Amino acid sequence: MELMDRYQLAVFDLLMKARKTQKDAIIKAGELVADAVEHGHKVYLSGICHSIEYDLIYRGGGPIFYKHYEETTELHEGDVLFVSSVSGRTLKVVNLAWDAMQKGVKVIAFTSMEYAQAVDPVHESGKKLYEFVTMYLDNCAPAAEAMLDVDGIEAKYAAASGIASDFIMWSLTSVCVEKMLKDGYTPGILKSANFPGGNDYNKTIVEPHYDEFGW
């Protein structure tokens, strides 16, 4: 079980590093999201580290105001868009963030600063995500993503960015919910649809409230 133990300890260290180094950014991001929701704007999550956004969209215990970004989504000034590129240079992601910024959308990017600073940009602007978005969150993944050396395997093992980004995303959501409550807004928090009464609560209480007020 040595590899399992090494992996778990590496994750604990990763999350502690994110907690210590990203606290101010997490608070800033959570407050930014709360302000946007309170003022009637939408919050969209595009693909975050291989789809961890689905851990927050329409989940029991999660807020209803997170919506999945699709290519057909119409973004408006003041909306918030979360994007993610661990390297900070994934062209499709950089293009999306760049275009959204031109529309006055607040773009929050997940990236690894260690990784991003080790590679060259590919966007025509000569910039990587962290250099032009509204703000970025460092998921603290190492360059090239993986955390552990394993004897007998050439590549490093165990991706870091997903679990760290999920931790950061729920952390900033906690800041957002707390700020909204303090400001007099009670965000719609969903119940599990598979627990008795949960689906009815979501459909008759949370969804109609969101449709009317946006939170």
JSON list of C-alpha atoms in Angstrom, two decimals:
[
{"chain": "A", "resi": 1, "resn": "MET", "atom": "CA", "xyz": [0.00, 0.00, 0.00]},
{"chain": "A", "resi": 2, "resn": "GLU", "atom": "CA", "xyz": [3.01, 2.29, -0.16]},
{"chain": "A", "resi": 3, "resn": "LEU", "atom": "CA", "xyz": [1.88, 4.03, -3.37]},
{"chain": "A", "resi": 4, "resn": "MET", "atom": "CA", "xyz": [-1.59, 4.65, -1.97]},
{"chain": "A", "resi": 5, "resn": "ASP", "atom": "CA", "xyz": [-0.09, 6.16, 1.17]},
{"chain": "A", "resi": 6, "resn": "ARG", "atom": "CA", "xyz": [2.28, 8.31, -0.85]},
{"chain": "A", "resi": 7, "resn": "TYR", "atom": "CA", "xyz": [-0.60, 9.50, -3.02]},
{"chain": "A", "resi": 8, "resn": "GLN", "atom": "CA", "xyz": [-2.82, 10.38, -0.07]},
{"chain": "A", "resi": 9, "resn": "LEU", "atom": "CA", "xyz": [-0.04, 12.28, 1.68]},
{"chain": "A", "resi": 10, "resn": "ALA", "atom": "CA", "xyz": [0.75, 14.14, -1.54]},
{"chain": "A", "resi": 11, "resn": "VAL", "atom": "CA", "xyz": [-2.91, 15.16, -1.82]},
{"chain": "A", "resi": 12, "resn": "PHE", "atom": "CA", "xyz": [-2.98, 16.36, 1.78]},
{"chain": "A", "resi": 13, "resn": "ASP", "atom": "CA", "xyz": [0.13, 18.46, 1.09]},
{"chain": "A", "resi": 14, "resn": "LEU", "atom": "CA", "xyz": [-1.39, 19.79, -2.14]},
{"chain": "A", "resi": 15, "resn": "LEU", "atom": "CA", "xyz": [-4.63, 20.87, -0.48]},
{"chain": "A", "resi": 16, "resn": "MET", "atom": "CA", "xyz": [-2.78, 22.47, 2.41]},
{"chain": "A", "resi": 17, "resn": "LYS", "atom": "CA", "xyz": [-0.61, 24.38, -0.04]},
{"chain": "A", "resi": 18, "resn": "ALA", "atom": "CA", "xyz": [-3.72, 25.58, -1.89]},
{"chain": "A", "resi": 19, "resn": "ARG", "atom": "CA", "xyz": [-5.35, 26.55, 1.41]},
{"chain": "A", "resi": 20, "resn": "LYS", "atom": "CA", "xyz": [-2.33, 28.56, 2.55]},
{"chain": "A", "resi": 21, "resn": "THR", "atom": "CA", "xyz": [-1.30, 30.21, -0.71]},
{"chain": "A", "resi": 22, "resn": "GLN", "atom": "CA", "xyz": [-4.69, 30.83, -2.31]},
{"chain": "A", "resi": 23, "resn": "LYS", "atom": "CA", "xyz": [-6.72, 32.09, 0.65]},
{"chain": "A", "resi": 24, "resn": "ASP", "atom": "CA", "xyz": [-6.81, 35.73, -0.46]},
{"chain": "A", "resi": 25, "resn": "ALA", "atom": "CA", "xyz": [-7.60, 34.80, -4.07]},
{"chain": "A", "resi": 26, "resn": "ILE", "atom": "CA", "xyz": [-10.33, 32.41, -2.95]},
{"chain": "A", "resi": 27, "resn": "ILE", "atom": "CA", "xyz": [-11.97, 35.12, -0.85]},
{"chain": "A", "resi": 28, "resn": "LYS", "atom": "CA", "xyz": [-11.72, 37.61, -3.70]},
{"chain": "A", "resi": 29, "resn": "ALA", "atom": "CA", "xyz": [-13.24, 35.15, -6.18]},
{"chain": "A", "resi": 30, "resn": "GLY", "atom": "CA", "xyz": [-16.06, 34.17, -3.83]},
{"chain": "A", "resi": 31, "resn": "GLU", "atom": "CA", "xyz": [-16.94, 37.80, -3.20]},
{"chain": "A", "resi": 32, "resn": "LEU", "atom": "CA", "xyz": [-16.80, 38.55, -6.92]},
{"chain": "A", "resi": 33, "resn": "VAL", "atom": "CA", "xyz": [-19.28, 35.75, -7.63]},
{"chain": "A", "resi": 34, "resn": "ALA", "atom": "CA", "xyz": [-21.59, 36.90, -4.83]},
{"chain": "A", "resi": 35, "resn": "ASP", "atom": "CA", "xyz": [-21.61, 40.46, -6.15]},
{"chain": "A", "resi": 36, "resn": "ALA", "atom": "CA", "xyz": [-22.42, 39.26, -9.64]},
{"chain": "A", "resi": 37, "resn": "VAL", "atom": "CA", "xyz": [-25.30, 37.06, -8.50]},
{"chain": "A", "resi": 38, "resn": "GLU", "atom": "CA", "xyz": [-26.71, 39.77, -6.23]},
{"chain": "A", "resi": 39, "resn": "HIS", "atom": "CA", "xyz": [-26.74, 42.19, -9.18]},
{"chain": "A", "resi": 40, "resn": "GLY", "atom": "CA", "xyz": [-28.60, 39.84, -11.51]},
{"chain": "A", "resi": 41, "resn": "HIS", "atom": "CA", "xyz": [-25.70, 38.45, -13.51]},
{"chain": "A", "resi": 42, "resn": "LYS", "atom": "CA", "xyz": [-25.12, 34.82, -14.48]},
{"chain": "A", "resi": 43, "resn": "VAL", "atom": "CA", "xyz": [-22.26, 32.57, -13.40]},
{"chain": "A", "resi": 44, "resn": "TYR", "atom": "CA", "xyz": [-21.02, 30.00, -15.90]},
{"chain": "A", "resi": 45, "resn": "LEU", "atom": "CA", "xyz": [-18.58, 27.15, -15.41]},
{"chain": "A", "resi": 46, "resn": "SER", "atom": "CA", "xyz": [-16.76, 25.93, -18.50]},
{"chain": "A", "resi": 47, "resn": "GLY", "atom": "CA", "xyz": [-14.61, 22.79, -18.39]},
{"chain": "A", "resi": 48, "resn": "ILE", "atom": "CA", "xyz": [-12.50, 22.87, -15.22]},
{"chain": "A", "resi": 49, "resn": "CYS", "atom": "CA", "xyz": [-9.66, 20.34, -15.05]},
{"chain": "A", "resi": 50, "resn": "HIS", "atom": "CA", "xyz": [-11.37, 17.55, -16.96]},
{"chain": "A", "resi": 51, "resn": "SER", "atom": "CA", "xyz": [-14.91, 18.29, -15.86]},
{"chain": "A", "resi": 52, "resn": "ILE", "atom": "CA", "xyz": [-14.82, 18.84, -12.09]},
{"chain": "A", "resi": 53, "resn": "GLU", "atom": "CA", "xyz": [-17.38, 21.60, -12.76]},
{"chain": "A", "resi": 54, "resn": "TYR", "atom": "CA", "xyz": [-20.01, 18.85, -12.68]},
{"chain": "A", "resi": 55, "resn": "ASP", "atom": "CA", "xyz": [-19.28, 18.44, -8.98]},
{"chain": "A", "resi": 56, "resn": "LEU", "atom": "CA", "xyz": [-20.92, 21.86, -8.48]},
{"chain": "A", "resi": 57, "resn": "ILE", "atom": "CA", "xyz": [-23.63, 22.17, -11.14]},
{"chain": "A", "resi": 58, "resn": "TYR", "atom": "CA", "xyz": [-27.09, 21.13, -9.91]},
{"chain": "A", "resi": 59, "resn": "ARG", "atom": "CA", "xyz": [-25.71, 19.04, -7.05]},
{"chain": "A", "resi": 60, "resn": "GLY", "atom": "CA", "xyz": [-27.27, 18.28, -3.71]},
{"chain": "A", "resi": 61, "resn": "GLY", "atom": "CA", "xyz": [-25.75, 20.78, -1.29]},
{"chain": "A", "resi": 62, "resn": "GLY", "atom": "CA", "xyz": [-24.70, 23.13, -4.07]},
{"chain": "A", "resi": 63, "resn": "PRO", "atom": "CA", "xyz": [-26.09, 26.47, -5.26]},
{"chain": "A", "resi": 64, "resn": "ILE", "atom": "CA", "xyz": [-28.47, 26.61, -8.19]},
{"chain": "A", "resi": 65, "resn": "PHE", "atom": "CA", "xyz": [-26.84, 29.70, -9.70]},
{"chain": "A", "resi": 66, "resn": "TYR", "atom": "CA", "xyz": [-23.92, 27.81, -11.26]},
{"chain": "A", "resi": 67, "resn": "LYS", "atom": "CA", "xyz": [-24.71, 27.03, -14.91]},
{"chain": "A", "resi": 68, "resn": "HIS", "atom": "CA", "xyz": [-22.72, 25.03, -17.44]},
{"chain": "A", "resi": 69, "resn": "TYR", "atom": "CA", "xyz": [-21.14, 27.05, -20.21]},
{"chain": "A", "resi": 70, "resn": "GLU", "atom": "CA", "xyz": [-21.99, 25.85, -23.72]},
{"chain": "A", "resi": 71, "resn": "GLU", "atom": "CA", "xyz": [-20.73, 27.26, -27.00]},
{"chain": "A", "resi": 72, "resn": "THR", "atom": "CA", "xyz": [-24.26, 28.53, -27.61]},
{"chain": "A", "resi": 73, "resn": "THR", "atom": "CA", "xyz": [-24.32, 30.40, -24.29]},
{"chain": "A", "resi": 74, "resn": "GLU", "atom": "CA", "xyz": [-24.81, 34.14, -24.70]},
{"chain": "A", "resi": 75, "resn": "LEU", "atom": "CA", "xyz": [-22.48, 36.00, -22.37]},
{"chain": "A", "resi": 76, "resn": "HIS", "atom": "CA", "xyz": [-23.26, 39.52, -21.19]},
{"chain": "A", "resi": 77, "resn": "GLU", "atom": "CA", "xyz": [-21.25, 42.24, -19.53]},
{"chain": "A", "resi": 78, "resn": "GLY", "atom": "CA", "xyz": [-21.04, 41.61, -15.80]},
{"chain": "A", "resi": 79, "resn": "ASP", "atom": "CA", "xyz": [-21.49, 37.85, -16.06]},
{"chain": "A", "resi": 80, "resn": "VAL", "atom": "CA", "xyz": [-18.84, 35.59, -14.53]},
{"chain": "A", "resi": 81, "resn": "LEU", "atom": "CA", "xyz": [-17.14, 32.82, -16.50]},
{"chain": "A", "resi": 82, "resn": "PHE", "atom": "CA", "xyz": [-14.83, 30.23, -14.94]},
{"chain": "A", "resi": 83, "resn": "VAL", "atom": "CA", "xyz": [-12.26, 28.75, -17.31]},
{"chain": "A", "resi": 84, "resn": "SER", "atom": "CA", "xyz": [-9.39, 26.34, -16.80]},
{"chain": "A", "resi": 85, "resn": "SER", "atom": "CA", "xyz": [-6.06, 25.52, -18.37]},
{"chain": "A", "resi": 86, "resn": "VAL", "atom": "CA", "xyz": [-3.46, 23.97, -16.10]},
{"chain": "A", "resi": 87, "resn": "SER", "atom": "CA", "xyz": [-0.69, 25.08, -18.44]},
{"chain": "A", "resi": 88, "resn": "GLY", "atom": "CA", "xyz": [-2.34, 28.44, -19.06]},
{"chain": "A", "resi": 89, "resn": "ARG", "atom": "CA", "xyz": [-1.90, 28.09, -22.79]},
{"chain": "A", "resi": 90, "resn": "THR", "atom": "CA", "xyz": [-4.62, 25.71, -24.06]},
{"chain": "A", "resi": 91, "resn": "LEU", "atom": "CA", "xyz": [-5.64, 27.62, -27.16]},
{"chain": "A", "resi": 92, "resn": "LYS", "atom": "CA", "xyz": [-9.36, 26.90, -27.10]},
{"chain": "A", "resi": 93, "resn": "VAL", "atom": "CA", "xyz": [-9.57, 28.01, -23.48]},
{"chain": "A", "resi": 94, "resn": "VAL", "atom": "CA", "xyz": [-7.41, 31.09, -24.01]},
{"chain": "A", "resi": 95, "resn": "ASN", "atom": "CA", "xyz": [-9.54, 32.12, -27.01]},
{"chain": "A", "resi": 96, "resn": "LEU", "atom": "CA", "xyz": [-12.75, 31.72, -24.98]},
{"chain": "A", "resi": 97, "resn": "ALA", "atom": "CA", "xyz": [-11.37, 33.77, -22.10]},
{"chain": "A", "resi": 98, "resn": "TRP", "atom": "CA", "xyz": [-9.98, 36.44, -24.42]},
{"chain": "A", "resi": 99, "resn": "ASP", "atom": "CA", "xyz": [-13.29, 36.87, -26.26]},
{"chain": "A", "resi": 100, "resn": "ALA", "atom": "CA", "xyz": [-15.26, 36.93, -22.99]},
{"chain": "A", "resi": 101, "resn": "MET", "atom": "CA", "xyz": [-13.01, 39.65, -21.58]},
{"chain": "A", "resi": 102, "resn": "GLN", "atom": "CA", "xyz": [-13.69, 41.80, -24.64]},
{"chain": "A", "resi": 103, "resn": "LYS", "atom": "CA", "xyz": [-17.42, 41.59, -23.82]},
{"chain": "A", "resi": 104, "resn": "GLY", "atom": "CA", "xyz": [-16.96, 42.83, -20.27]},
{"chain": "A", "resi": 105, "resn": "VAL", "atom": "CA", "xyz": [-17.37, 39.38, -18.73]},
{"chain": "A", "resi": 106, "resn": "LYS", "atom": "CA", "xyz": [-15.46, 38.75, -15.50]},
{"chain": "A", "resi": 107, "resn": "VAL", "atom": "CA", "xyz": [-13.24, 35.76, -16.21]},
{"chain": "A", "resi": 108, "resn": "ILE", "atom": "CA", "xyz": [-11.80, 33.66, -13.38]},
{"chain": "A", "resi": 109, "resn": "ALA", "atom": "CA", "xyz": [-9.16, 31.19, -14.51]},
{"chain": "A", "resi": 110, "resn": "PHE", "atom": "CA", "xyz": [-7.87, 28.02, -12.88]},
{"chain": "A", "resi": 111, "resn": "THR", "atom": "CA", "xyz": [-4.23, 27.42, -13.75]},
{"chain": "A", "resi": 112, "resn": "SER", "atom": "CA", "xyz": [-0.98, 26.13, -12.33]},
{"chain": "A", "resi": 113, "resn": "MET", "atom": "CA", "xyz": [1.49, 28.97, -12.04]},
{"chain": "A", "resi": 114, "resn": "GLU", "atom": "CA", "xyz": [4.42, 26.55, -11.85]},
{"chain": "A", "resi": 115, "resn": "TYR", "atom": "CA", "xyz": [3.27, 24.92, -15.09]},
{"chain": "A", "resi": 116, "resn": "ALA", "atom": "CA", "xyz": [2.30, 28.16, -16.85]},
{"chain": "A", "resi": 117, "resn": "GLN", "atom": "CA", "xyz": [5.63, 29.79, -16.13]},
{"chain": "A", "resi": 118, "resn": "ALA", "atom": "CA", "xyz": [7.47, 26.79, -17.59]},
{"chain": "A", "resi": 119, "resn": "VAL", "atom": "CA", "xyz": [5.85, 26.93, -21.04]},
{"chain": "A", "resi": 120, "resn": "ASP", "atom": "CA", "xyz": [5.49, 29.42, -23.88]},
{"chain": "A", "resi": 121, "resn": "PRO", "atom": "CA", "xyz": [2.17, 31.01, -24.89]},
{"chain": "A", "resi": 122, "resn": "VAL", "atom": "CA", "xyz": [0.42, 30.02, -28.13]},
{"chain": "A", "resi": 123, "resn": "HIS", "atom": "CA", "xyz": [-2.20, 32.79, -28.34]},
{"chain": "A", "resi": 124, "resn": "GLU", "atom": "CA", "xyz": [-1.59, 35.51, -30.92]},
{"chain": "A", "resi": 125, "resn": "SER", "atom": "CA", "xyz": [-1.48, 38.08, -28.11]},
{"chain": "A", "resi": 126, "resn": "GLY", "atom": "CA", "xyz": [1.62, 36.40, -26.72]},
{"chain": "A", "resi": 127, "resn": "LYS", "atom": "CA", "xyz": [-0.13, 35.97, -23.38]},
{"chain": "A", "resi": 128, "resn": "LYS", "atom": "CA", "xyz": [-1.19, 33.09, -21.18]},
{"chain": "A", "resi": 129, "resn": "LEU", "atom": "CA", "xyz": [-4.41, 32.99, -19.16]},
{"chain": "A", "resi": 130, "resn": "TYR", "atom": "CA", "xyz": [-3.13, 34.48, -15.94]},
{"chain": "A", "resi": 131, "resn": "GLU", "atom": "CA", "xyz": [-1.77, 37.50, -17.77]},
{"chain": "A", "resi": 132, "resn": "PHE", "atom": "CA", "xyz": [-5.09, 38.94, -18.98]},
{"chain": "A", "resi": 133, "resn": "VAL", "atom": "CA", "xyz": [-8.08, 37.48, -17.13]},
{"chain": "A", "resi": 134, "resn": "THR", "atom": "CA", "xyz": [-9.95, 39.27, -14.33]},
{"chain": "A", "resi": 135, "resn": "MET", "atom": "CA", "xyz": [-8.23, 37.02, -11.81]},
{"chain": "A", "resi": 136, "resn": "TYR", "atom": "CA", "xyz": [-6.70, 33.58, -11.57]},
{"chain": "A", "resi": 137, "resn": "LEU", "atom": "CA", "xyz": [-6.61, 30.80, -9.00]},
{"chain": "A", "resi": 138, "resn": "ASP", "atom": "CA", "xyz": [-3.44, 28.70, -8.74]},
{"chain": "A", "resi": 139, "resn": "ASN", "atom": "CA", "xyz": [-4.37, 25.05, -8.29]},
{"chain": "A", "resi": 140, "resn": "CYS", "atom": "CA", "xyz": [-0.76, 24.42, -7.20]},
{"chain": "A", "resi": 141, "resn": "ALA", "atom": "CA", "xyz": [-0.25, 21.51, -9.57]},
{"chain": "A", "resi": 142, "resn": "PRO", "atom": "CA", "xyz": [3.38, 20.87, -10.51]},
{"chain": "A", "resi": 143, "resn": "ALA", "atom": "CA", "xyz": [4.63, 21.53, -14.02]},
{"chain": "A", "resi": 144, "resn": "ALA", "atom": "CA", "xyz": [3.42, 18.71, -16.28]},
{"chain": "A", "resi": 145, "resn": "GLU", "atom": "CA", "xyz": [0.65, 17.96, -13.77]},
{"chain": "A", "resi": 146, "resn": "ALA", "atom": "CA", "xyz": [1.65, 14.71, -12.05]},
{"chain": "A", "resi": 147, "resn": "MET", "atom": "CA", "xyz": [2.96, 14.48, -8.50]},
{"chain": "A", "resi": 148, "resn": "LEU", "atom": "CA", "xyz": [4.81, 11.22, -7.87]},
{"chain": "A", "resi": 149, "resn": "ASP", "atom": "CA", "xyz": [7.81, 9.32, -9.17]},
{"chain": "A", "resi": 150, "resn": "VAL", "atom": "CA", "xyz": [7.18, 5.57, -9.28]},
{"chain": "A", "resi": 151, "resn": "ASP", "atom": "CA", "xyz": [9.92, 3.01, -9.81]},
{"chain": "A", "resi": 152, "resn": "GLY", "atom": "CA", "xyz": [9.48, 1.21, -13.11]},
{"chain": "A", "resi": 153, "resn": "ILE", "atom": "CA", "xyz": [7.32, 3.93, -14.70]},
{"chain": "A", "resi": 154, "resn": "GLU", "atom": "CA", "xyz": [8.89, 6.63, -16.86]},
{"chain": "A", "resi": 155, "resn": "ALA", "atom": "CA", "xyz": [6.08, 9.17, -16.52]},
{"chain": "A", "resi": 156, "resn": "LYS", "atom": "CA", "xyz": [5.18, 10.71, -13.21]},
{"chain": "A", "resi": 157, "resn": "TYR", "atom": "CA", "xyz": [1.96, 9.45, -11.58]},
{"chain": "A", "resi": 158, "resn": "ALA", "atom": "CA", "xyz": [-1.16, 11.08, -10.14]},
{"chain": "A", "resi": 159, "resn": "ALA", "atom": "CA", "xyz": [-2.68, 14.26, -11.55]},
{"chain": "A", "resi": 160, "resn": "ALA", "atom": "CA", "xyz": [-2.93, 17.15, -9.11]},
{"chain": "A", "resi": 161, "resn": "SER", "atom": "CA", "xyz": [-5.04, 19.85, -10.71]},
{"chain": "A", "resi": 162, "resn": "GLY", "atom": "CA", "xyz": [-8.50, 18.28, -10.54]},
{"chain": "A", "resi": 163, "resn": "ILE", "atom": "CA", "xyz": [-8.70, 17.52, -6.86]},
{"chain": "A", "resi": 164, "resn": "ALA", "atom": "CA", "xyz": [-7.10, 20.86, -5.97]},
{"chain": "A", "resi": 165, "resn": "SER", "atom": "CA", "xyz": [-9.42, 22.82, -8.25]},
{"chain": "A", "resi": 166, "resn": "ASP", "atom": "CA", "xyz": [-12.48, 21.09, -6.81]},
{"chain": "A", "resi": 167, "resn": "PHE", "atom": "CA", "xyz": [-11.29, 21.98, -3.31]},
{"chain": "A", "resi": 168, "resn": "ILE", "atom": "CA", "xyz": [-10.73, 25.61, -4.34]},
{"chain": "A", "resi": 169, "resn": "MET", "atom": "CA", "xyz": [-14.06, 25.81, -6.15]},
{"chain": "A", "resi": 170, "resn": "TRP", "atom": "CA", "xyz": [-16.05, 24.63, -3.14]},
{"chain": "A", "resi": 171, "resn": "SER", "atom": "CA", "xyz": [-13.99, 26.93, -0.90]},
{"chain": "A", "resi": 172, "resn": "LEU", "atom": "CA", "xyz": [-14.80, 30.03, -2.93]},
{"chain": "A", "resi": 173, "resn": "THR", "atom": "CA", "xyz": [-18.42, 28.91, -3.13]},
{"chain": "A", "resi": 174, "resn": "SER", "atom": "CA", "xyz": [-18.46, 28.86, 0.67]},
{"chain": "A", "resi": 175, "resn": "VAL", "atom": "CA", "xyz": [-17.20, 32.45, 0.69]},
{"chain": "A", "resi": 176, "resn": "CYS", "atom": "CA", "xyz": [-19.88, 33.39, -1.83]},
{"chain": "A", "resi": 177, "resn": "VAL", "atom": "CA", "xyz": [-22.73, 31.79, 0.11]},
{"chain": "A", "resi": 178, "resn": "GLU", "atom": "CA", "xyz": [-21.60, 33.36, 3.37]},
{"chain": "A", "resi": 179, "resn": "LYS", "atom": "CA", "xyz": [-21.36, 36.82, 1.79]},
{"chain": "A", "resi": 180, "resn": "MET", "atom": "CA", "xyz": [-24.79, 36.52, 0.18]},
{"chain": "A", "resi": 181, "resn": "LEU", "atom": "CA", "xyz": [-26.37, 35.57, 3.48]},
{"chain": "A", "resi": 182, "resn": "LYS", "atom": "CA", "xyz": [-24.63, 38.50, 5.16]},
{"chain": "A", "resi": 183, "resn": "ASP", "atom": "CA", "xyz": [-25.90, 40.80, 2.42]},
{"chain": "A", "resi": 184, "resn": "GLY", "atom": "CA", "xyz": [-29.49, 39.63, 2.87]},
{"chain": "A", "resi": 185, "resn": "TYR", "atom": "CA", "xyz": [-29.70, 37.16, -0.01]},
{"chain": "A", "resi": 186, "resn": "THR", "atom": "CA", "xyz": [-30.49, 33.51, 0.68]},
{"chain": "A", "resi": 187, "resn": "PRO", "atom": "CA", "xyz": [-29.07, 31.52, -2.24]},
{"chain": "A", "resi": 188, "resn": "GLY", "atom": "CA", "xyz": [-30.99, 28.51, -3.46]},
{"chain": "A", "resi": 189, "resn": "ILE", "atom": "CA", "xyz": [-29.16, 25.43, -2.23]},
{"chain": "A", "resi": 190, "resn": "LEU", "atom": "CA", "xyz": [-30.31, 22.22, -3.86]},
{"chain": "A", "resi": 191, "resn": "LYS", "atom": "CA", "xyz": [-31.22, 19.01, -2.09]},
{"chain": "A", "resi": 192, "resn": "SER", "atom": "CA", "xyz": [-30.29, 15.61, -3.45]},
{"chain": "A", "resi": 193, "resn": "ALA", "atom": "CA", "xyz": [-32.94, 14.65, -5.99]},
{"chain": "A", "resi": 194, "resn": "ASN", "atom": "CA", "xyz": [-32.63, 10.98, -5.00]},
{"chain": "A", "resi": 195, "resn": "PHE", "atom": "CA", "xyz": [-33.39, 11.60, -1.32]},
{"chain": "A", "resi": 196, "resn": "PRO", "atom": "CA", "xyz": [-37.09, 11.58, -0.35]},
{"chain": "A", "resi": 197, "resn": "GLY", "atom": "CA", "xyz": [-38.59, 15.01, -0.92]},
{"chain": "A", "resi": 198, "resn": "GLY", "atom": "CA", "xyz": [-35.45, 16.39, -2.50]},
{"chain": "A", "resi": 199, "resn": "ASN", "atom": "CA", "xyz": [-36.67, 16.58, -6.08]},
{"chain": "A", "resi": 200, "resn": "ASP", "atom": "CA", "xyz": [-39.97, 18.18, -5.08]},
{"chain": "A", "resi": 201, "resn": "TYR", "atom": "CA", "xyz": [-38.12, 20.78, -3.02]},
{"chain": "A", "resi": 202, "resn": "ASN", "atom": "CA", "xyz": [-35.84, 21.62, -5.91]},
{"chain": "A", "resi": 203, "resn": "LYS", "atom": "CA", "xyz": [-38.66, 21.87, -8.43]},
{"chain": "A", "resi": 204, "resn": "THR", "atom": "CA", "xyz": [-41.19, 23.75, -6.28]},
{"chain": "A", "resi": 205, "resn": "ILE", "atom": "CA", "xyz": [-38.94, 25.95, -4.12]},
{"chain": "A", "resi": 206, "resn": "VAL", "atom": "CA", "xyz": [-35.42, 26.39, -5.44]},
{"chain": "A", "resi": 207, "resn": "GLU", "atom": "CA", "xyz": [-35.99, 26.53, -9.19]},
{"chain": "A", "resi": 208, "resn": "PRO", "atom": "CA", "xyz": [-38.97, 28.95, -9.12]},
{"chain": "A", "resi": 209, "resn": "HIS", "atom": "CA", "xyz": [-37.08, 31.23, -6.74]},
{"chain": "A", "resi": 210, "resn": "TYR", "atom": "CA", "xyz": [-34.05, 31.23, -9.03]},
{"chain": "A", "resi": 211, "resn": "ASP", "atom": "CA", "xyz": [-36.21, 31.91, -12.08]},
{"chain": "A", "resi": 212, "resn": "GLU", "atom": "CA", "xyz": [-37.71, 34.93, -10.33]},
{"chain": "A", "resi": 213, "resn": "PHE", "atom": "CA", "xyz": [-34.70, 36.39, -8.52]},
{"chain": "A", "resi": 214, "resn": "GLY", "atom": "CA", "xyz": [-31.58, 34.81, -10.07]},
{"chain": "A", "resi": 215, "resn": "TRP", "atom": "CA", "xyz": [-30.31, 33.38, -6.81]}
]
